[in-house]
Amino acid sequence: MHILIIEDDLDLGFALQQALKADGISSEWLRRVADAPLLAAGLPYDCALLDISLPDGSGLDLLLRWRQSGVTLPIVMITARSALHDRLAGLDGGADDFIIKPFAMAELVSRLRAVLRRYAQQASPLWTIGELHIEPRGYKAWLAGELLDLSPREFRLMLELAREPGVVVPKGALAQRLEPLGDALDFGVIEVHVSNLRRKIGAQRIRTVRGVGYMLAA
């Protein structure tokens, strides 16, 4: 999981990164609204943590701009405001969840995972797509009850495809999401990993949409 954090408080931003890292979650931390749009457009992220009050603008305004431009990234708002109208404004603007400061880091991580399960249309920590079962937090997967022997990158590839079964994931998006902290993967490398994954879960489960990307059969 790779999270975009937009939070201006230095102590909280650092604490968020450390807590996420301890739970095996990578993150990128920004402090201003002005830094956000171009980075968000590439969408190498699984979710965003967005503070409402930022030094150069409102997180709510940024949320609205993202949603109006078609950004579907799950977004959890961070706020010190507990008033009902603030929470309603965020939810009506497209936020997926709210967490009120101060909060326990364990609760934040739990909320992130819940939001991602909803986004992936999975109701439990064990994702089920036909005979394929995936446990994202445990880095395990089973096919027809048999534990799959997957490399870390094969597992991440399968997870990205499994977030929206039946929906085509562009190669460019996969290239970014599989290496969120470094250079995007070469398309040829992605094709090799797709080929290896097909051998392990069945070629018919991963469909190629020529010139676009790949889709996990629902």
mmCIF file with all atom_site columns, C-alpha atoms in Angstrom:
data_model
loop_
_atom_site.group_PDB
_atom_site.id
_atom_site.type_symbol
_atom_site.label_atom_id
_atom_site.label_alt_id
_atom_site.label_comp_id
_atom_site.label_asym_id
_atom_site.label_entity_id
_atom_site.label_seq_id
_atom_site.pdbx_PDB_ins_code
_atom_site.Cartn_x
_atom_site.Cartn_y
_atom_site.Cartn_z
_atom_site.occupancy
_atom_site.B_iso_or_equiv
_atom_site.pdbx_formal_charge
_atom_site.auth_seq_id
_atom_site.auth_comp_id
_atom_site.auth_asym_id
_atom_site.auth_atom_id
_atom_site.pdbx_PDB_model_num
ATOM 1   C CA . MET A 1 1   ? 0.000   0.000   0.000   1.00 0.00 ? 1   MET A CA 1
ATOM 2   C CA . HIS A 1 2   ? 1.310   3.485   -0.889  1.00 0.00 ? 2   HIS A CA 1
ATOM 3   C CA . ILE A 1 3   ? -0.370  6.506   0.733   1.00 0.00 ? 3   ILE A CA 1
ATOM 4   C CA . LEU A 1 4   ? -0.333  10.192  -0.181  1.00 0.00 ? 4   LEU A CA 1
ATOM 5   C CA . ILE A 1 5   ? -0.290  12.407  2.931   1.00 0.00 ? 5   ILE A CA 1
ATOM 6   C CA . ILE A 1 6   ? -1.121  16.114  2.697   1.00 0.00 ? 6   ILE A CA 1
ATOM 7   C CA . GLU A 1 7   ? -0.622  17.542  6.185   1.00 0.00 ? 7   GLU A CA 1
ATOM 8   C CA . ASP A 1 8   ? 1.214   20.741  7.179   1.00 0.00 ? 8   ASP A CA 1
ATOM 9   C CA . ASP A 1 9   ? 1.929   19.869  10.820  1.00 0.00 ? 9   ASP A CA 1
ATOM 10  C CA . LEU A 1 10  ? 5.552   18.665  11.004  1.00 0.00 ? 10  LEU A CA 1
ATOM 11  C CA . ASP A 1 11  ? 5.150   16.522  14.116  1.00 0.00 ? 11  ASP A CA 1
ATOM 12  C CA . LEU A 1 12  ? 1.952   14.856  12.901  1.00 0.00 ? 12  LEU A CA 1
ATOM 13  C CA . GLY A 1 13  ? 3.273   14.317  9.370   1.00 0.00 ? 13  GLY A CA 1
ATOM 14  C CA . PHE A 1 14  ? 6.402   12.617  10.691  1.00 0.00 ? 14  PHE A CA 1
ATOM 15  C CA . ALA A 1 15  ? 4.365   10.514  13.146  1.00 0.00 ? 15  ALA A CA 1
ATOM 16  C CA . LEU A 1 16  ? 2.006   9.437   10.350  1.00 0.00 ? 16  LEU A CA 1
ATOM 17  C CA . GLN A 1 17  ? 4.869   8.289   8.139   1.00 0.00 ? 17  GLN A CA 1
ATOM 18  C CA . GLN A 1 18  ? 6.482   6.359   10.980  1.00 0.00 ? 18  GLN A CA 1
ATOM 19  C CA . ALA A 1 19  ? 3.228   4.663   12.001  1.00 0.00 ? 19  ALA A CA 1
ATOM 20  C CA . LEU A 1 20  ? 2.439   3.670   8.410   1.00 0.00 ? 20  LEU A CA 1
ATOM 21  C CA . LYS A 1 21  ? 5.968   2.389   7.848   1.00 0.00 ? 21  LYS A CA 1
ATOM 22  C CA . ALA A 1 22  ? 5.717   0.229   10.976  1.00 0.00 ? 22  ALA A CA 1
ATOM 23  C CA . ASP A 1 23  ? 2.616   -1.351  9.450   1.00 0.00 ? 23  ASP A CA 1
ATOM 24  C CA . GLY A 1 24  ? 4.330   -2.038  6.122   1.00 0.00 ? 24  GLY A CA 1
ATOM 25  C CA . ILE A 1 25  ? 2.757   0.945   4.329   1.00 0.00 ? 25  ILE A CA 1
ATOM 26  C CA . SER A 1 26  ? 4.862   3.347   2.262   1.00 0.00 ? 26  SER A CA 1
ATOM 27  C CA . SER A 1 27  ? 3.912   7.000   1.952   1.00 0.00 ? 27  SER A CA 1
ATOM 28  C CA . GLU A 1 28  ? 4.706   10.347  0.367   1.00 0.00 ? 28  GLU A CA 1
ATOM 29  C CA . TRP A 1 29  ? 4.221   13.479  2.457   1.00 0.00 ? 29  TRP A CA 1
ATOM 30  C CA . LEU A 1 30  ? 3.293   16.915  1.108   1.00 0.00 ? 30  LEU A CA 1
ATOM 31  C CA . ARG A 1 31  ? 2.495   20.046  3.116   1.00 0.00 ? 31  ARG A CA 1
ATOM 32  C CA . ARG A 1 32  ? 0.712   22.384  0.697   1.00 0.00 ? 32  ARG A CA 1
ATOM 33  C CA . VAL A 1 33  ? -2.284  22.366  -1.615  1.00 0.00 ? 33  VAL A CA 1
ATOM 34  C CA . ALA A 1 34  ? -0.080  23.743  -4.382  1.00 0.00 ? 34  ALA A CA 1
ATOM 35  C CA . ASP A 1 35  ? 2.094   20.615  -4.360  1.00 0.00 ? 35  ASP A CA 1
ATOM 36  C CA . ALA A 1 36  ? -0.796  18.187  -4.685  1.00 0.00 ? 36  ALA A CA 1
ATOM 37  C CA . PRO A 1 37  ? -2.520  18.298  -8.111  1.00 0.00 ? 37  PRO A CA 1
ATOM 38  C CA . LEU A 1 38  ? 0.312   17.187  -10.417 1.00 0.00 ? 38  LEU A CA 1
ATOM 39  C CA . LEU A 1 39  ? 1.442   14.411  -8.080  1.00 0.00 ? 39  LEU A CA 1
ATOM 40  C CA . ALA A 1 40  ? -2.106  13.166  -7.608  1.00 0.00 ? 40  ALA A CA 1
ATOM 41  C CA . ALA A 1 41  ? -2.736  13.087  -11.346 1.00 0.00 ? 41  ALA A CA 1
ATOM 42  C CA . GLY A 1 42  ? -0.352  10.155  -11.855 1.00 0.00 ? 42  GLY A CA 1
ATOM 43  C CA . LEU A 1 43  ? -2.170  8.132   -9.185  1.00 0.00 ? 43  LEU A CA 1
ATOM 44  C CA . PRO A 1 44  ? 0.648   5.883   -7.976  1.00 0.00 ? 44  PRO A CA 1
ATOM 45  C CA . TYR A 1 45  ? -1.246  5.908   -4.656  1.00 0.00 ? 45  TYR A CA 1
ATOM 46  C CA . ASP A 1 46  ? -3.780  3.596   -3.033  1.00 0.00 ? 46  ASP A CA 1
ATOM 47  C CA . CYS A 1 47  ? -5.323  6.264   -0.817  1.00 0.00 ? 47  CYS A CA 1
ATOM 48  C CA . ALA A 1 48  ? -4.857  9.877   0.327   1.00 0.00 ? 48  ALA A CA 1
ATOM 49  C CA . LEU A 1 49  ? -4.863  11.350  3.826   1.00 0.00 ? 49  LEU A CA 1
ATOM 50  C CA . LEU A 1 50  ? -5.916  14.968  3.430   1.00 0.00 ? 50  LEU A CA 1
ATOM 51  C CA . ASP A 1 51  ? -5.963  17.627  6.153   1.00 0.00 ? 51  ASP A CA 1
ATOM 52  C CA . ILE A 1 52  ? -8.789  20.159  5.911   1.00 0.00 ? 52  ILE A CA 1
ATOM 53  C CA . SER A 1 53  ? -6.750  23.190  7.077   1.00 0.00 ? 53  SER A CA 1
ATOM 54  C CA . LEU A 1 54  ? -3.584  23.766  5.018   1.00 0.00 ? 54  LEU A CA 1
ATOM 55  C CA . PRO A 1 55  ? -1.370  26.873  4.937   1.00 0.00 ? 55  PRO A CA 1
ATOM 56  C CA . ASP A 1 56  ? -2.140  27.818  1.322   1.00 0.00 ? 56  ASP A CA 1
ATOM 57  C CA . GLY A 1 57  ? -5.746  26.681  1.007   1.00 0.00 ? 57  GLY A CA 1
ATOM 58  C CA . SER A 1 58  ? -8.517  24.340  2.045   1.00 0.00 ? 58  SER A CA 1
ATOM 59  C CA . GLY A 1 59  ? -8.322  20.570  1.847   1.00 0.00 ? 59  GLY A CA 1
ATOM 60  C CA . LEU A 1 60  ? -12.057 20.593  1.124   1.00 0.00 ? 60  LEU A CA 1
ATOM 61  C CA . ASP A 1 61  ? -11.491 22.754  -1.977  1.00 0.00 ? 61  ASP A CA 1
ATOM 62  C CA . LEU A 1 62  ? -8.746  20.385  -3.147  1.00 0.00 ? 62  LEU A CA 1
ATOM 63  C CA . LEU A 1 63  ? -11.057 17.428  -2.575  1.00 0.00 ? 63  LEU A CA 1
ATOM 64  C CA . LEU A 1 64  ? -13.761 19.045  -4.712  1.00 0.00 ? 64  LEU A CA 1
ATOM 65  C CA . ARG A 1 65  ? -11.297 19.820  -7.525  1.00 0.00 ? 65  ARG A CA 1
ATOM 66  C CA . TRP A 1 66  ? -10.061 16.232  -7.525  1.00 0.00 ? 66  TRP A CA 1
ATOM 67  C CA . ARG A 1 67  ? -13.554 14.782  -7.663  1.00 0.00 ? 67  ARG A CA 1
ATOM 68  C CA . GLN A 1 68  ? -14.726 17.235  -10.331 1.00 0.00 ? 68  GLN A CA 1
ATOM 69  C CA . SER A 1 69  ? -11.721 16.286  -12.487 1.00 0.00 ? 69  SER A CA 1
ATOM 70  C CA . GLY A 1 70  ? -12.582 12.579  -12.214 1.00 0.00 ? 70  GLY A CA 1
ATOM 71  C CA . VAL A 1 71  ? -10.046 11.490  -9.583  1.00 0.00 ? 71  VAL A CA 1
ATOM 72  C CA . THR A 1 72  ? -11.488 8.384   -7.887  1.00 0.00 ? 72  THR A CA 1
ATOM 73  C CA . LEU A 1 73  ? -8.669  7.843   -5.378  1.00 0.00 ? 73  LEU A CA 1
ATOM 74  C CA . PRO A 1 74  ? -10.039 6.927   -1.912  1.00 0.00 ? 74  PRO A CA 1
ATOM 75  C CA . ILE A 1 75  ? -9.618  9.933   0.382   1.00 0.00 ? 75  ILE A CA 1
ATOM 76  C CA . VAL A 1 76  ? -9.670  10.068  4.191   1.00 0.00 ? 76  VAL A CA 1
ATOM 77  C CA . MET A 1 77  ? -9.962  13.571  5.644   1.00 0.00 ? 77  MET A CA 1
ATOM 78  C CA . ILE A 1 78  ? -7.937  14.522  8.729   1.00 0.00 ? 78  ILE A CA 1
ATOM 79  C CA . THR A 1 79  ? -9.370  17.369  10.781  1.00 0.00 ? 79  THR A CA 1
ATOM 80  C CA . ALA A 1 80  ? -9.453  19.006  14.199  1.00 0.00 ? 80  ALA A CA 1
ATOM 81  C CA . ARG A 1 81  ? -12.982 20.185  13.409  1.00 0.00 ? 81  ARG A CA 1
ATOM 82  C CA . SER A 1 82  ? -15.630 18.025  15.030  1.00 0.00 ? 82  SER A CA 1
ATOM 83  C CA . ALA A 1 83  ? -18.672 20.031  13.911  1.00 0.00 ? 83  ALA A CA 1
ATOM 84  C CA . LEU A 1 84  ? -21.259 18.046  11.988  1.00 0.00 ? 84  LEU A CA 1
ATOM 85  C CA . HIS A 1 85  ? -21.479 20.541  9.105   1.00 0.00 ? 85  HIS A CA 1
ATOM 86  C CA . ASP A 1 86  ? -17.709 20.209  8.443   1.00 0.00 ? 86  ASP A CA 1
ATOM 87  C CA . ARG A 1 87  ? -17.955 16.420  8.227   1.00 0.00 ? 87  ARG A CA 1
ATOM 88  C CA . LEU A 1 88  ? -21.045 16.632  6.023   1.00 0.00 ? 88  LEU A CA 1
ATOM 89  C CA . ALA A 1 89  ? -19.292 19.086  3.692   1.00 0.00 ? 89  ALA A CA 1
ATOM 90  C CA . GLY A 1 90  ? -16.438 16.638  3.276   1.00 0.00 ? 90  GLY A CA 1
ATOM 91  C CA . LEU A 1 91  ? -18.600 13.591  2.741   1.00 0.00 ? 91  LEU A CA 1
ATOM 92  C CA . ASP A 1 92  ? -20.851 15.444  0.297   1.00 0.00 ? 92  ASP A CA 1
ATOM 93  C CA . GLY A 1 93  ? -17.708 16.624  -1.507  1.00 0.00 ? 93  GLY A CA 1
ATOM 94  C CA . GLY A 1 94  ? -16.507 13.072  -2.051  1.00 0.00 ? 94  GLY A CA 1
ATOM 95  C CA . ALA A 1 95  ? -14.489 12.065  1.026   1.00 0.00 ? 95  ALA A CA 1
ATOM 96  C CA . ASP A 1 96  ? -14.591 8.356   1.883   1.00 0.00 ? 96  ASP A CA 1
ATOM 97  C CA . ASP A 1 97  ? -14.037 8.768   5.622   1.00 0.00 ? 97  ASP A CA 1
ATOM 98  C CA . PHE A 1 98  ? -13.162 11.267  8.358   1.00 0.00 ? 98  PHE A CA 1
ATOM 99  C CA . ILE A 1 99  ? -10.849 10.958  11.334  1.00 0.00 ? 99  ILE A CA 1
ATOM 100 C CA . ILE A 1 100 ? -10.841 13.628  14.059  1.00 0.00 ? 100 ILE A CA 1
ATOM 101 C CA . LYS A 1 101 ? -7.644  14.854  15.729  1.00 0.00 ? 101 LYS A CA 1
ATOM 102 C CA . PRO A 1 102 ? -6.287  13.667  18.075  1.00 0.00 ? 102 PRO A CA 1
ATOM 103 C CA . PHE A 1 103 ? -6.525  10.024  17.009  1.00 0.00 ? 103 PHE A CA 1
ATOM 104 C CA . ALA A 1 104 ? -4.759  6.749   17.692  1.00 0.00 ? 104 ALA A CA 1
ATOM 105 C CA . MET A 1 105 ? -2.504  5.603   14.868  1.00 0.00 ? 105 MET A CA 1
ATOM 106 C CA . ALA A 1 106 ? -3.949  2.098   15.111  1.00 0.00 ? 106 ALA A CA 1
ATOM 107 C CA . GLU A 1 107 ? -7.417  3.510   14.394  1.00 0.00 ? 107 GLU A CA 1
ATOM 108 C CA . LEU A 1 108 ? -6.106  5.445   11.400  1.00 0.00 ? 108 LEU A CA 1
ATOM 109 C CA . VAL A 1 109 ? -4.498  2.349   9.866   1.00 0.00 ? 109 VAL A CA 1
ATOM 110 C CA . SER A 1 110 ? -7.666  0.342   10.488  1.00 0.00 ? 110 SER A CA 1
ATOM 111 C CA . ARG A 1 111 ? -9.778  3.018   8.760   1.00 0.00 ? 111 ARG A CA 1
ATOM 112 C CA . LEU A 1 112 ? -7.401  3.082   5.788   1.00 0.00 ? 112 LEU A CA 1
ATOM 113 C CA . ARG A 1 113 ? -7.729  -0.665  5.325   1.00 0.00 ? 113 ARG A CA 1
ATOM 114 C CA . ALA A 1 114 ? -11.524 -0.474  5.630   1.00 0.00 ? 114 ALA A CA 1
ATOM 115 C CA . VAL A 1 115 ? -11.694 2.267   2.972   1.00 0.00 ? 115 VAL A CA 1
ATOM 116 C CA . LEU A 1 116 ? -9.510  0.236   0.621   1.00 0.00 ? 116 LEU A CA 1
ATOM 117 C CA . ARG A 1 117 ? -11.652 -2.872  1.128   1.00 0.00 ? 117 ARG A CA 1
ATOM 118 C CA . ARG A 1 118 ? -14.720 -0.858  0.149   1.00 0.00 ? 118 ARG A CA 1
ATOM 119 C CA . TYR A 1 119 ? -12.904 0.600   -2.839  1.00 0.00 ? 119 TYR A CA 1
ATOM 120 C CA . ALA A 1 120 ? -11.910 -2.892  -3.929  1.00 0.00 ? 120 ALA A CA 1
ATOM 121 C CA . GLN A 1 121 ? -15.513 -4.060  -3.374  1.00 0.00 ? 121 GLN A CA 1
ATOM 122 C CA . GLN A 1 122 ? -14.334 -6.544  -0.752  1.00 0.00 ? 122 GLN A CA 1
ATOM 123 C CA . ALA A 1 123 ? -16.222 -6.783  2.550   1.00 0.00 ? 123 ALA A CA 1
ATOM 124 C CA . SER A 1 124 ? -13.530 -8.584  4.567   1.00 0.00 ? 124 SER A CA 1
ATOM 125 C CA . PRO A 1 125 ? -9.722  -8.718  4.931   1.00 0.00 ? 125 PRO A CA 1
ATOM 126 C CA . LEU A 1 126 ? -9.816  -11.829 2.708   1.00 0.00 ? 126 LEU A CA 1
ATOM 127 C CA . TRP A 1 127 ? -10.588 -10.829 -0.883  1.00 0.00 ? 127 TRP A CA 1
ATOM 128 C CA . THR A 1 128 ? -12.466 -13.380 -2.967  1.00 0.00 ? 128 THR A CA 1
ATOM 129 C CA . ILE A 1 129 ? -12.590 -13.439 -6.776  1.00 0.00 ? 129 ILE A CA 1
ATOM 130 C CA . GLY A 1 130 ? -14.032 -16.795 -7.814  1.00 0.00 ? 130 GLY A CA 1
ATOM 131 C CA . GLU A 1 131 ? -11.618 -19.514 -6.700  1.00 0.00 ? 131 GLU A CA 1
ATOM 132 C CA . LEU A 1 132 ? -8.929  -16.937 -5.997  1.00 0.00 ? 132 LEU A CA 1
ATOM 133 C CA . HIS A 1 133 ? -8.564  -15.762 -2.396  1.00 0.00 ? 133 HIS A CA 1
ATOM 134 C CA . ILE A 1 134 ? -6.183  -12.970 -1.408  1.00 0.00 ? 134 ILE A CA 1
ATOM 135 C CA . GLU A 1 135 ? -5.107  -11.795 2.035   1.00 0.00 ? 135 GLU A CA 1
ATOM 136 C CA . PRO A 1 136 ? -3.443  -8.409  1.341   1.00 0.00 ? 136 PRO A CA 1
ATOM 137 C CA . ARG A 1 137 ? -2.138  -7.825  4.851   1.00 0.00 ? 137 ARG A CA 1
ATOM 138 C CA . GLY A 1 138 ? -0.620  -11.303 5.110   1.00 0.00 ? 138 GLY A CA 1
ATOM 139 C CA . TYR A 1 139 ? 0.817   -11.252 1.562   1.00 0.00 ? 139 TYR A CA 1
ATOM 140 C CA . LYS A 1 140 ? -0.839  -14.615 0.909   1.00 0.00 ? 140 LYS A CA 1
ATOM 141 C CA . ALA A 1 141 ? -3.077  -15.942 -1.842  1.00 0.00 ? 141 ALA A CA 1
ATOM 142 C CA . TRP A 1 142 ? -4.809  -19.234 -2.550  1.00 0.00 ? 142 TRP A CA 1
ATOM 143 C CA . LEU A 1 143 ? -6.247  -20.742 -5.700  1.00 0.00 ? 143 LEU A CA 1
ATOM 144 C CA . ALA A 1 144 ? -8.869  -23.451 -5.171  1.00 0.00 ? 144 ALA A CA 1
ATOM 145 C CA . GLY A 1 145 ? -7.562  -23.863 -1.608  1.00 0.00 ? 145 GLY A CA 1
ATOM 146 C CA . GLU A 1 146 ? -3.900  -24.225 -2.611  1.00 0.00 ? 146 GLU A CA 1
ATOM 147 C CA . LEU A 1 147 ? -1.421  -21.651 -1.302  1.00 0.00 ? 147 LEU A CA 1
ATOM 148 C CA . LEU A 1 148 ? 0.238   -19.829 -4.201  1.00 0.00 ? 148 LEU A CA 1
ATOM 149 C CA . ASP A 1 149 ? 4.017   -19.393 -4.357  1.00 0.00 ? 149 ASP A CA 1
ATOM 150 C CA . LEU A 1 150 ? 4.291   -15.788 -5.585  1.00 0.00 ? 150 LEU A CA 1
ATOM 151 C CA . SER A 1 151 ? 7.219   -13.393 -5.655  1.00 0.00 ? 151 SER A CA 1
ATOM 152 C CA . PRO A 1 152 ? 6.625   -10.032 -3.910  1.00 0.00 ? 152 PRO A CA 1
ATOM 153 C CA . ARG A 1 153 ? 6.176   -8.275  -7.259  1.00 0.00 ? 153 ARG A CA 1
ATOM 154 C CA . GLU A 1 154 ? 3.844   -10.974 -8.604  1.00 0.00 ? 154 GLU A CA 1
ATOM 155 C CA . PHE A 1 155 ? 1.734   -10.575 -5.465  1.00 0.00 ? 155 PHE A CA 1
ATOM 156 C CA . ARG A 1 156 ? 1.585   -6.786  -5.820  1.00 0.00 ? 156 ARG A CA 1
ATOM 157 C CA . LEU A 1 157 ? 0.662   -7.140  -9.488  1.00 0.00 ? 157 LEU A CA 1
ATOM 158 C CA . MET A 1 158 ? -2.162  -9.529  -8.645  1.00 0.00 ? 158 MET A CA 1
ATOM 159 C CA . LEU A 1 159 ? -3.357  -7.199  -5.871  1.00 0.00 ? 159 LEU A CA 1
ATOM 160 C CA . GLU A 1 160 ? -3.515  -4.208  -8.219  1.00 0.00 ? 160 GLU A CA 1
ATOM 161 C CA . LEU A 1 161 ? -5.566  -6.198  -10.737 1.00 0.00 ? 161 LEU A CA 1
ATOM 162 C CA . ALA A 1 162 ? -7.795  -7.594  -7.971  1.00 0.00 ? 162 ALA A CA 1
ATOM 163 C CA . ARG A 1 163 ? -8.784  -4.159  -6.642  1.00 0.00 ? 163 ARG A CA 1
ATOM 164 C CA . GLU A 1 164 ? -11.361 -3.869  -9.437  1.00 0.00 ? 164 GLU A CA 1
ATOM 165 C CA . PRO A 1 165 ? -12.030 -7.261  -11.048 1.00 0.00 ? 165 PRO A CA 1
ATOM 166 C CA . GLY A 1 166 ? -13.397 -6.915  -14.559 1.00 0.00 ? 166 GLY A CA 1
ATOM 167 C CA . VAL A 1 167 ? -11.889 -3.432  -14.999 1.00 0.00 ? 167 VAL A CA 1
ATOM 168 C CA . VAL A 1 168 ? -8.889  -2.818  -17.252 1.00 0.00 ? 168 VAL A CA 1
ATOM 169 C CA . VAL A 1 169 ? -5.819  -1.452  -15.442 1.00 0.00 ? 169 VAL A CA 1
ATOM 170 C CA . PRO A 1 170 ? -3.591  0.535   -17.850 1.00 0.00 ? 170 PRO A CA 1
ATOM 171 C CA . LYS A 1 171 ? 0.037   -0.513  -18.162 1.00 0.00 ? 171 LYS A CA 1
ATOM 172 C CA . GLY A 1 172 ? 1.140   2.987   -17.199 1.00 0.00 ? 172 GLY A CA 1
ATOM 173 C CA . ALA A 1 173 ? -0.777  2.801   -13.919 1.00 0.00 ? 173 ALA A CA 1
ATOM 174 C CA . LEU A 1 174 ? 0.726   -0.611  -13.135 1.00 0.00 ? 174 LEU A CA 1
ATOM 175 C CA . ALA A 1 175 ? 4.214   0.687   -13.936 1.00 0.00 ? 175 ALA A CA 1
ATOM 176 C CA . GLN A 1 176 ? 3.798   3.433   -11.321 1.00 0.00 ? 176 GLN A CA 1
ATOM 177 C CA . ARG A 1 177 ? 1.959   1.455   -8.664  1.00 0.00 ? 177 ARG A CA 1
ATOM 178 C CA . LEU A 1 178 ? 4.424   -1.453  -8.624  1.00 0.00 ? 178 LEU A CA 1
ATOM 179 C CA . GLU A 1 179 ? 7.321   0.935   -7.920  1.00 0.00 ? 179 GLU A CA 1
ATOM 180 C CA . PRO A 1 180 ? 5.702   3.887   -6.120  1.00 0.00 ? 180 PRO A CA 1
ATOM 181 C CA . LEU A 1 181 ? 8.954   5.148   -4.586  1.00 0.00 ? 181 LEU A CA 1
ATOM 182 C CA . GLY A 1 182 ? 11.186  4.796   -7.629  1.00 0.00 ? 182 GLY A CA 1
ATOM 183 C CA . ASP A 1 183 ? 11.259  4.910   -11.399 1.00 0.00 ? 183 ASP A CA 1
ATOM 184 C CA . ALA A 1 184 ? 8.263   3.390   -13.156 1.00 0.00 ? 184 ALA A CA 1
ATOM 185 C CA . LEU A 1 185 ? 8.781   -0.174  -14.384 1.00 0.00 ? 185 LEU A CA 1
ATOM 186 C CA . ASP A 1 186 ? 9.528   -0.798  -18.036 1.00 0.00 ? 186 ASP A CA 1
ATOM 187 C CA . PHE A 1 187 ? 6.502   -2.249  -19.847 1.00 0.00 ? 187 PHE A CA 1
ATOM 188 C CA . GLY A 1 188 ? 8.597   -5.254  -20.877 1.00 0.00 ? 188 GLY A CA 1
ATOM 189 C CA . VAL A 1 189 ? 9.247   -6.061  -17.208 1.00 0.00 ? 189 VAL A CA 1
ATOM 190 C CA . ILE A 1 190 ? 5.503   -5.871  -16.503 1.00 0.00 ? 190 ILE A CA 1
ATOM 191 C CA . GLU A 1 191 ? 4.814   -8.294  -19.365 1.00 0.00 ? 191 GLU A CA 1
ATOM 192 C CA . VAL A 1 192 ? 7.290   -10.790 -17.872 1.00 0.00 ? 192 VAL A CA 1
ATOM 193 C CA . HIS A 1 193 ? 5.601   -10.604 -14.472 1.00 0.00 ? 193 HIS A CA 1
ATOM 194 C CA . VAL A 1 194 ? 2.150   -10.958 -16.044 1.00 0.00 ? 194 VAL A CA 1
ATOM 195 C CA . SER A 1 195 ? 3.357   -14.040 -17.915 1.00 0.00 ? 195 SER A CA 1
ATOM 196 C CA . ASN A 1 196 ? 4.744   -15.562 -14.704 1.00 0.00 ? 196 ASN A CA 1
ATOM 197 C CA . LEU A 1 197 ? 1.558   -14.783 -12.794 1.00 0.00 ? 197 LEU A CA 1
ATOM 198 C CA . ARG A 1 198 ? -0.562  -16.356 -15.541 1.00 0.00 ? 198 ARG A CA 1
ATOM 199 C CA . ARG A 1 199 ? 1.360   -19.606 -15.190 1.00 0.00 ? 199 ARG A CA 1
ATOM 200 C CA . LYS A 1 200 ? 0.527   -19.677 -11.491 1.00 0.00 ? 200 LYS A CA 1
ATOM 201 C CA . ILE A 1 201 ? -3.143  -18.636 -11.463 1.00 0.00 ? 201 ILE A CA 1
ATOM 202 C CA . GLY A 1 202 ? -4.235  -19.640 -14.962 1.00 0.00 ? 202 GLY A CA 1
ATOM 203 C CA . ALA A 1 203 ? -3.849  -17.737 -18.227 1.00 0.00 ? 203 ALA A CA 1
ATOM 204 C CA . GLN A 1 204 ? -7.621  -17.286 -18.559 1.00 0.00 ? 204 GLN A CA 1
ATOM 205 C CA . ARG A 1 205 ? -7.762  -15.204 -15.354 1.00 0.00 ? 205 ARG A CA 1
ATOM 206 C CA . ILE A 1 206 ? -5.683  -12.323 -16.722 1.00 0.00 ? 206 ILE A CA 1
ATOM 207 C CA . ARG A 1 207 ? -6.914  -10.831 -19.974 1.00 0.00 ? 207 ARG A CA 1
ATOM 208 C CA . THR A 1 208 ? -4.855  -8.522  -22.172 1.00 0.00 ? 208 THR A CA 1
ATOM 209 C CA . VAL A 1 209 ? -6.564  -5.506  -23.690 1.00 0.00 ? 209 VAL A CA 1
ATOM 210 C CA . ARG A 1 210 ? -4.151  -4.723  -26.513 1.00 0.00 ? 210 ARG A CA 1
ATOM 211 C CA . GLY A 1 211 ? -2.662  -1.260  -26.354 1.00 0.00 ? 211 GLY A CA 1
ATOM 212 C CA . VAL A 1 212 ? -4.262  -0.530  -22.963 1.00 0.00 ? 212 VAL A CA 1
ATOM 213 C CA . GLY A 1 213 ? -3.452  -2.937  -20.152 1.00 0.00 ? 213 GLY A CA 1
ATOM 214 C CA . TYR A 1 214 ? -4.669  -5.971  -18.233 1.00 0.00 ? 214 TYR A CA 1
ATOM 215 C CA . MET A 1 215 ? -7.828  -7.112  -16.485 1.00 0.00 ? 215 MET A CA 1
ATOM 216 C CA . LEU A 1 216 ? -8.457  -9.781  -13.868 1.00 0.00 ? 216 LEU A CA 1
ATOM 217 C CA . ALA A 1 217 ? -11.498 -11.808 -14.870 1.00 0.00 ? 217 ALA A CA 1
ATOM 218 C CA . ALA A 1 218 ? -14.314 -11.266 -12.374 1.00 0.00 ? 218 ALA A CA 1
#
